[in-house]
Coordinates of C-alpha atoms and ligand atoms in Angstrom, one line a residue:
M1 CA -20.1 -6.0 9.5
D2 CA -19.5 -7.2 5.8
K3 CA -18.4 -9.8 4.3
Y4 CA -17.8 -12.0 0.9
V5 CA -19.3 -15.5 -0.1
I6 CA -17.4 -16.9 -3.1
A7 CA -18.7 -20.2 -4.7
G8 CA -15.2 -21.7 -5.5
R9 CA -13.4 -23.8 -8.5
K10 CA -14.6 -20.5 -11.5
R11 CA -11.6 -20.1 -14.2
L12 CA -11.5 -16.1 -14.6
E13 CA -10.7 -15.0 -18.1
G14 CA -11.7 -11.4 -19.6
V15 CA -9.7 -7.8 -18.7
I16 CA -9.7 -6.2 -15.4
R17 CA -8.4 -2.0 -14.8
V18 CA -6.0 -1.3 -12.1
S19 CA -7.1 1.4 -10.1
G20 CA -5.2 4.5 -8.8
A21 CA -2.0 3.3 -6.1
K22 CA -2.8 3.1 -2.4
N23 CA 0.5 4.2 -1.7
S24 CA 0.8 6.9 -4.0
T25 CA -2.3 8.5 -2.8
L26 CA -2.4 8.7 0.7
P27 CA 1.7 10.8 0.7
I28 CA 0.0 13.0 -2.7
L29 CA -3.0 13.5 -0.6
T30 CA -0.7 15.3 2.5
A31 CA 1.9 17.1 0.5
C32 CA -1.8 19.0 -1.3
I33 CA -1.6 20.5 2.1
L34 CA 1.8 21.9 0.8
G35 CA 0.8 24.1 -2.2
R36 CA -1.2 27.0 -2.4
G37 CA -4.3 26.6 -3.2
C38 CA -6.5 23.5 -5.2
C39 CA -4.9 20.5 -6.2
V40 CA -6.5 17.9 -8.3
L41 CA -5.5 14.3 -8.8
E42 CA -6.5 12.3 -11.1
D43 CA -7.4 8.7 -10.5
V44 CA -7.5 8.0 -6.6
P45 CA -9.4 4.7 -6.0
R46 CA -12.3 5.6 -3.3
I47 CA -11.0 2.8 -1.3
Q48 CA -11.1 2.8 2.4
D49 CA -7.4 4.8 3.4
V50 CA -7.9 7.0 1.0
L51 CA -11.4 7.6 2.5
V52 CA -9.8 8.4 6.1
M53 CA -7.1 10.5 4.6
A54 CA -9.0 12.6 3.1
E55 CA -11.5 12.5 7.0
V56 CA -7.9 14.0 7.8
L57 CA -7.3 16.2 5.7
E58 CA -10.6 17.5 6.1
H59 CA -10.3 17.8 9.6
L60 CA -7.5 19.9 9.6
G61 CA -9.1 22.8 7.8
C62 CA -9.2 21.1 3.9
S63 CA -11.9 21.0 2.0
V64 CA -12.0 17.9 -0.6
T65 CA -14.3 17.3 -3.0
W66 CA -14.7 14.4 -5.1
E67 CA -15.7 14.0 -8.7
G68 CA -16.1 10.1 -9.6
N69 CA -11.8 9.3 -9.5
R70 CA -10.8 12.7 -10.0
V71 CA -10.2 14.3 -6.1
R72 CA -9.1 18.1 -4.9
V73 CA -7.9 19.2 -2.5
D74 CA -8.5 23.2 -1.6
N75 CA -5.9 23.8 1.2
T76 CA -6.7 27.6 1.6
G77 CA -8.8 27.0 4.8
L78 CA -6.1 24.5 6.9
K79 CA -5.7 26.5 10.4
L80 CA -5.1 22.9 12.4
T81 CA -1.6 20.7 12.6
E82 CA -3.0 18.3 15.5
I83 CA -3.8 14.5 14.6
S84 CA -5.7 12.7 16.9
E85 CA -5.8 10.0 18.3
S86 CA -8.7 8.7 16.6
L87 CA -7.9 9.1 13.7
M88 CA -4.7 7.8 13.7
R89 CA -6.2 4.6 14.9
K90 CA -8.2 4.2 11.6
M91 CA -4.8 4.6 9.5
R92 CA -1.1 4.7 10.5
A93 CA -0.5 6.3 7.4
S94 CA -2.0 9.3 8.7
N95 CA 1.0 9.5 10.1
L96 CA 2.2 11.4 7.0
V97 CA 0.6 14.6 8.4
L98 CA 3.7 15.5 9.9
G99 CA 6.1 16.2 7.1
P100 CA 4.3 18.7 5.8
L101 CA 2.4 20.0 8.4
L102 CA 6.4 20.6 9.4
G103 CA 7.0 22.4 6.6
I104 CA 3.7 25.0 6.1
F105 CA 3.4 25.3 9.1
G106 CA 6.3 24.3 12.2
Q107 CA 4.7 22.2 13.9
A108 CA 2.5 18.9 14.3
K109 CA 1.2 17.2 17.8
I110 CA 0.9 13.3 16.2
A111 CA -0.8 10.5 18.8
S112 CA 1.8 7.8 18.1
P113 CA 1.1 5.8 15.7
G114 CA 2.3 3.0 18.1
G115 CA 1.7 -1.0 16.5
C116 CA -0.3 -2.4 14.0
A117 CA -1.2 -6.1 13.2
I118 CA 2.0 -6.6 10.8
G119 CA 4.4 -5.5 13.0
S120 CA 5.5 -3.3 15.5
R121 CA 6.3 -0.3 13.1
P122 CA 8.3 2.3 15.0
M123 CA 8.4 5.5 13.2
D124 CA 12.3 6.6 15.3
Q125 CA 13.7 6.9 11.1
H126 CA 11.3 9.7 10.5
I127 CA 12.4 11.1 13.7
K128 CA 15.8 10.7 13.0
G129 CA 15.5 12.3 9.6
L130 CA 13.3 15.3 11.7
Q131 CA 15.2 16.3 14.1
L132 CA 18.8 16.3 11.9
M133 CA 16.3 19.0 9.7
G134 CA 16.0 21.3 13.6
V135 CA 12.7 20.0 15.0
E136 CA 12.1 19.0 18.6
I137 CA 10.8 16.5 18.5
K138 CA 9.1 14.9 21.5
E139 CA 6.9 12.2 23.0
K140 CA 4.7 12.6 25.6
S141 CA 0.9 10.3 26.1
G142 CA 0.9 8.7 24.1
F143 CA 2.0 12.2 21.8
I144 CA 4.3 13.0 19.2
M145 CA 5.5 16.8 18.8
A146 CA 7.4 18.5 17.1
K147 CA 8.4 22.4 16.3
A148 CA 10.8 23.8 13.9
S149 CA 11.9 27.7 14.6
K150 CA 13.1 27.2 10.8
L151 CA 13.0 23.8 9.1
R152 CA 17.1 23.2 7.5
G153 CA 18.3 20.7 5.5
A154 CA 20.0 17.6 6.4
D155 CA 22.9 15.4 5.2
I156 CA 20.3 11.9 6.4
H157 CA 21.6 8.1 7.0
L158 CA 18.2 6.6 6.8
D159 CA 19.1 3.2 8.8
V160 CA 16.8 1.2 6.8
P161 CA 14.9 2.1 3.5
S162 CA 11.7 2.0 5.4
V163 CA 9.3 4.1 2.7
G164 CA 7.4 6.5 5.2
A165 CA 10.1 7.8 6.4
T166 CA 10.9 8.7 2.9
E167 CA 8.7 10.1 2.2
N168 CA 7.8 12.5 5.0
L169 CA 11.5 13.6 4.9
M170 CA 11.3 14.1 1.5
M171 CA 7.7 16.8 2.5
A172 CA 9.6 18.3 5.4
A173 CA 12.8 19.2 3.3
V174 CA 11.2 20.6 0.0
L175 CA 9.8 24.1 2.0
A176 CA 13.1 23.9 3.9
E177 CA 16.8 25.7 4.0
G178 CA 18.9 24.8 2.1
T179 CA 19.8 21.5 0.5
T180 CA 18.3 17.7 2.3
L181 CA 20.1 14.3 0.7
I182 CA 17.8 11.1 2.3
R183 CA 20.6 8.8 2.2
N184 CA 19.8 4.8 2.6
A185 CA 16.0 7.0 0.7
A186 CA 13.2 3.8 0.0
R187 CA 13.8 4.0 -3.6
E188 CA 9.9 2.0 -4.0
P189 CA 7.5 3.5 -7.8
E190 CA 5.2 5.6 -5.1
L191 CA 7.8 7.5 -4.3
V192 CA 9.0 9.3 -7.5
D193 CA 5.5 9.8 -7.7
L194 CA 5.3 11.4 -4.8
Q195 CA 7.7 13.1 -6.2
N196 CA 6.7 14.1 -9.4
F197 CA 3.6 15.4 -7.8
L198 CA 6.4 17.8 -5.4
N199 CA 8.0 18.9 -8.5
G200 CA 4.1 20.3 -10.5
L201 CA 4.3 22.3 -7.0
G202 CA 7.3 24.1 -7.3
A203 CA 10.1 21.5 -5.7
K204 CA 13.2 20.9 -6.2
V205 CA 13.3 17.2 -5.6
R206 CA 15.9 14.7 -7.8
G207 CA 16.8 10.6 -8.1
A208 CA 13.9 9.3 -6.2
G209 CA 13.7 5.4 -7.3
L210 CA 17.5 5.1 -6.8
D211 CA 19.2 5.5 -2.4
I212 CA 19.7 8.8 -2.8
I213 CA 17.2 11.7 -3.6
R214 CA 18.0 15.1 -3.2
I215 CA 16.0 18.0 -1.9
D216 CA 17.0 21.8 -2.8
G217 CA 14.4 23.6 -0.9
V218 CA 12.6 26.8 -1.8
R219 CA 10.3 28.8 -0.8
Q220 CA 6.5 28.1 -1.0
L221 CA 4.8 26.1 -3.9
S222 CA 1.8 26.8 -6.1
E223 CA -0.6 23.6 -6.8
T224 CA -1.1 21.4 -10.1
T225 CA -2.3 18.5 -10.9
H226 CA -1.9 15.2 -10.6
T227 CA -2.7 12.0 -11.6
I228 CA -1.8 9.0 -9.8
I229 CA 0.5 5.5 -10.8
P230 CA -1.0 2.0 -11.0
D231 CA -1.4 -0.1 -7.5
R232 CA 1.6 -2.2 -8.5
I233 CA 0.1 -4.7 -5.5
E234 CA -3.9 -4.0 -7.1
A235 CA -2.1 -5.6 -10.2
G236 CA -0.2 -8.2 -8.8
T237 CA -3.3 -9.2 -7.1
H238 CA -4.9 -9.8 -10.1
M239 CA -2.7 -11.4 -11.2
V240 CA -2.5 -14.3 -8.7
A241 CA -5.9 -14.5 -8.6
A242 CA -5.8 -15.4 -13.2
A243 CA -3.1 -17.7 -12.1
I244 CA -4.4 -19.5 -8.7
T245 CA -7.9 -20.7 -11.3
Q246 CA -5.3 -21.1 -13.8
G247 CA -7.8 -18.8 -16.1
D248 CA -6.7 -15.6 -18.5
V249 CA -6.5 -12.5 -17.6
E250 CA -6.0 -9.0 -18.9
I251 CA -4.9 -6.7 -15.8
Q252 CA -5.3 -3.1 -17.7
N253 CA -3.6 -0.6 -16.8
I254 CA -0.5 -0.9 -15.0
I255 CA 3.2 0.1 -15.3
P256 CA 5.4 -3.0 -16.9
E257 CA 8.6 -2.4 -14.6
H258 CA 6.7 -1.9 -11.8
M259 CA 6.0 -5.7 -12.2
E260 CA 9.1 -7.6 -12.7
S261 CA 9.5 -8.6 -9.5
I262 CA 5.8 -10.4 -9.5
S263 CA 6.5 -11.3 -13.1
A264 CA 9.4 -13.0 -12.1
K265 CA 9.4 -14.8 -8.9
L266 CA 5.1 -15.8 -11.3
R267 CA 7.2 -17.2 -14.8
E268 CA 9.2 -19.5 -12.5
A269 CA 5.9 -20.3 -11.0
G270 CA 5.1 -22.3 -14.4
V271 CA 2.5 -18.6 -15.5
E272 CA 3.0 -17.5 -18.7
V273 CA 2.6 -13.5 -17.9
T274 CA 3.6 -11.8 -20.9
L275 CA 4.1 -8.3 -20.8
G276 CA 1.9 -5.1 -23.4
E277 CA 3.2 -1.3 -23.3
D278 CA 0.2 -0.9 -20.3
S279 CA -1.0 -4.2 -19.8
V280 CA 0.0 -7.8 -18.9
R281 CA -1.5 -11.0 -20.0
V282 CA -1.8 -14.2 -17.4
R283 CA -2.4 -17.3 -18.4
A284 CA -1.3 -20.8 -16.7
T285 CA -2.7 -24.4 -16.9
G286 CA -2.2 -26.4 -14.0
R287 CA -0.3 -26.3 -11.2
P288 CA 1.9 -23.4 -10.6
S289 CA 5.4 -25.7 -9.5
A290 CA 6.7 -24.3 -5.8
V291 CA 9.2 -21.3 -5.8
D292 CA 10.9 -19.6 -2.8
I293 CA 9.9 -16.1 -2.1
R294 CA 11.3 -13.7 0.0
T295 CA 10.8 -9.4 0.3
L296 CA 12.4 -7.0 0.2
P297 CA 12.4 -3.6 0.0
Y298 CA 11.3 -2.3 -3.8
P299 CA 12.8 -3.8 -6.2
G300 CA 12.3 -6.6 -4.9
F301 CA 9.4 -8.9 -4.2
P302 CA 7.3 -6.6 -1.6
T303 CA 5.9 -7.9 1.0
D304 CA 3.0 -6.6 0.1
M305 CA 2.1 -9.3 -2.0
Q306 CA 3.7 -12.3 -0.3
P307 CA -0.4 -13.9 1.6
Q308 CA -1.8 -14.1 -1.8
M309 CA 1.6 -15.8 -3.5
M310 CA 1.5 -17.9 -0.4
A311 CA -2.2 -18.6 -1.2
L312 CA -1.1 -19.8 -4.9
M313 CA 2.4 -21.4 -3.4
A314 CA -0.8 -23.4 -1.5
L315 CA -2.1 -25.4 -4.8
T316 CA 1.5 -26.6 -6.0
E317 CA 3.0 -29.8 -6.5
G318 CA 6.3 -29.7 -3.9
T319 CA 7.9 -27.2 -0.5
S320 CA 8.0 -23.2 -1.4
V321 CA 9.4 -21.8 2.2
I322 CA 9.1 -18.2 2.4
S323 CA 10.5 -15.3 4.1
E324 CA 9.6 -12.2 5.5
S325 CA 12.0 -9.5 5.7
I326 CA 10.5 -6.3 6.0
F327 CA 7.7 -7.4 8.9
E328 CA 8.0 -9.3 12.4
N329 CA 5.1 -10.1 12.6
R330 CA 3.3 -11.2 8.2
Y331 CA 1.7 -14.6 9.0
K332 CA -1.6 -14.0 10.1
H333 CA -2.7 -15.1 6.8
V334 CA -1.8 -18.1 7.9
D335 CA -4.7 -19.5 10.3
E336 CA -6.7 -18.1 8.4
L337 CA -5.9 -19.7 5.3
R338 CA -4.5 -23.5 7.2
R339 CA -8.5 -23.4 7.6
M340 CA -9.1 -24.1 4.3
G341 CA -6.8 -26.6 4.2
V342 CA -3.3 -24.2 3.8
R343 CA -0.4 -26.9 5.3
V344 CA 1.8 -23.9 6.2
R345 CA 4.6 -24.4 9.0
V346 CA 6.1 -20.8 10.2
E347 CA 9.2 -20.8 12.7
G348 CA 10.5 -16.8 13.5
R349 CA 9.4 -14.8 9.6
V350 CA 10.4 -18.0 7.5
A351 CA 6.8 -20.0 6.5
V352 CA 7.3 -23.2 5.3
V353 CA 3.9 -24.6 2.2
K354 CA 3.8 -28.0 1.5
G355 CA 1.6 -27.7 -1.8
V356 CA -2.0 -29.7 -1.7
E357 CA -3.9 -31.4 -4.4
A358 CA -7.1 -28.8 -3.6
L359 CA -8.4 -26.0 -1.1
D360 CA -11.6 -26.1 0.8
G361 CA -14.2 -23.5 1.6
A362 CA -14.2 -22.7 4.5
F363 CA -15.5 -19.5 7.1
V364 CA -12.1 -17.7 7.2
E365 CA -11.8 -13.5 8.4
A366 CA -9.6 -10.8 7.0
T367 CA -7.5 -9.4 10.1
D368 CA -5.4 -7.1 7.7
L369 CA -5.6 -6.5 4.3
R370 CA -4.0 -8.1 2.0
A371 CA -4.9 -11.1 4.7
G372 CA -7.5 -10.9 3.0
A373 CA -6.9 -10.5 0.0
S374 CA -4.5 -13.6 -0.1
L375 CA -8.1 -15.5 1.1
V376 CA -10.3 -14.4 -2.2
L377 CA -7.9 -16.5 -3.8
A378 CA -7.6 -19.2 -2.5
G379 CA -11.8 -18.6 -2.0
L380 CA -11.7 -19.0 -6.0
A381 CA -9.8 -21.5 -6.8
A382 CA -11.2 -24.4 -3.0
E383 CA -13.0 -26.5 -4.3
D384 CA -17.2 -24.9 -2.4
A385 CA -17.5 -21.8 -0.8
T386 CA -15.8 -20.0 1.3
I387 CA -17.1 -17.4 3.9
I388 CA -15.1 -14.0 3.9
E389 CA -16.1 -12.4 7.5
N390 CA -14.4 -8.7 8.2
I391 CA -14.4 -7.3 4.2
V392 CA -13.4 -3.7 6.1
H393 CA -9.8 -4.8 5.7
I394 CA -10.3 -5.3 2.3
D395 CA -11.8 -2.2 1.2
R396 CA -8.9 0.4 2.6
G397 CA -7.2 -1.4 -0.6
Y398 CA -9.4 -2.2 -2.9
E399 CA -11.8 -0.4 -5.2
N400 CA -14.8 -3.2 -6.1
L401 CA -13.1 -6.0 -6.1
D402 CA -15.7 -8.3 -6.2
V403 CA -17.3 -6.5 -9.0
K404 CA -13.7 -6.3 -10.5
Y405 CA -13.8 -10.5 -10.5
R406 CA -17.6 -10.6 -10.9
E407 CA -17.1 -9.8 -14.7
L408 CA -13.8 -13.0 -15.3
G409 CA -16.5 -14.9 -14.0
A410 CA -15.6 -15.4 -10.0
K411 CA -18.9 -16.1 -8.5
I412 CA -18.4 -13.5 -5.4
T413 CA -20.9 -11.8 -3.2
R414 CA -21.3 -9.0 -1.3
I415 CA -23.2 -9.6 1.4
S416 CA -23.9 -5.8 4.1
H417 CA -25.5 -5.4 6.3
G418 CA -28.1 -4.4 4.6
G419 CA -27.9 -7.9 1.9
V420 CA -26.6 -8.4 -0.5
R421 CA -24.9 -5.6 -2.3
Ligands
UD1_501 C1 5.2 1.4 3.6 C2 3.8 1.0 2.6 C3 3.2 -0.4 2.7 C4 4.3 -1.7 2.7 C5 5.8 -1.1 4.0 C6 6.5 -2.2 3.4 C7 2.3 2.9 2.7 C8 1.2 3.0 3.0 N1 2.1 1.8 3.0 O1 4.4 1.4 4.4 O2 2.0 -0.8 2.3 O3 4.3 -2.7 3.2 O4 5.6 0.0 2.8 O5 7.1 -1.3 2.0 O6 2.3 3.4 1.6 N2 11.1 1.1 10.3 C9 11.8 1.4 11.4 N3 11.6 2.2 11.6 C10 11.4 3.6 10.7 C11 9.6 3.3 9.9 C12 10.0 2.5 9.7 O7 12.7 0.9 11.8 O8 11.0 4.5 11.3 C13 10.9 -0.5 10.1 C14 9.9 -0.9 10.0 O9 9.3 -1.9 11.2 C15 9.7 -2.0 8.7 C16 10.0 -1.6 7.7 O10 10.9 -0.6 8.2 O11 10.2 -3.6 9.5 C17 9.6 -0.7 6.7 O12 8.7 -0.5 6.5 P1 8.3 1.7 6.4 O13 9.1 1.1 4.5 O14 8.2 2.3 7.1 O15 6.8 0.6 5.8 P2 5.5 2.0 5.9 O16 6.1 2.6 5.1 O17 5.3 2.2 6.9

């Protein structure tokens, strides 16, 4: 298993570029099923989750070719409608094939994704919406089987603004007969990116980014070329990296509006954040102030930044209260951070972090993607060396994180099975 070795206390300085967004790429790759022929995606991050989604598409019969960060998906060989348990186990987001497969074939069978490291993560909202569109769903022997003789538009009100459910329903609706309304839809920027991609294929989708999305079904879709939006969570992670090392970093390739909740929180913590047209400069001197954080659906503070902010809050002069409202079990990083000297107490969905003056380096393990990111950040600031094991989780969502941080002056080395890389 690969690991990172980080020699701490290095001030990060310089310029870093953010890759394309993981959470845009995954649904957009599955949406490539919906067109006729080839789609080209630009600025696709070459990260583990995206490679798994490419494998899912290939398994279904598509051909996926890479040229740098450009990906070409040719769906002319598409023939299968089933995703095995082993593929589903590799990545939960494989469930995003459900909507597109129903749109194209009127049927799909996927292994039930079950729980994951951060919570039980049900699919009831996906299922409820699809049923309203005329899909018959059976759950048996760990599989979800979906079938529709004809997909019809429906008026759907989600109980929770689920990102995945909104995406699956949007993708099922583009080829349905009539109009679909998704109310209480997720408003994350990745939904807008998906809408733009689908409209590029010839779909009629309006309202993404707001809480009602309207989709007027069309008979067929074509091909398109699309550039993936920058990854706001990667950008946020680098902002915290600059802050936690009391550094000065310019982060390029961002959309400033997507960074508002993170920028506001960092400013509240005394970090200097200067937003440019498509970049942000983050400077910090001295310890951050303690701030309280509550994760919420967009435009609230993202749950995917909660572990990273906890690492920063570990070094304040006060006490911060973190409330996790999205996932019930998203404190897997706490035990590992404690090994590094973080003083944190968790009760249910609330974590209380008492700032300390310095963190210790330690042997720790990445338990999930953002938990792993929080350990890297803590390691960058720690007094001595940190070794992070199981960084396969970090590879799921960050492209060359060690390379990028080395360019900013960090002493971070990847130790692969075969030696240093
Ligand atoms: C997406 C993101 C993930 C992020 C999450 C919340 C992708 C690939 N992943 O995950 O990085 O952390 O949004 O911003 O885009 N829920 C239900 N019923 C459902 C579906 C969801 O109750 O049918 C609940 C979940 O348990 C959770 C909440 O809704 O409590 C949000 O989940 P959801 O928005 O669906 O997350 P994902 O799309 O899985």
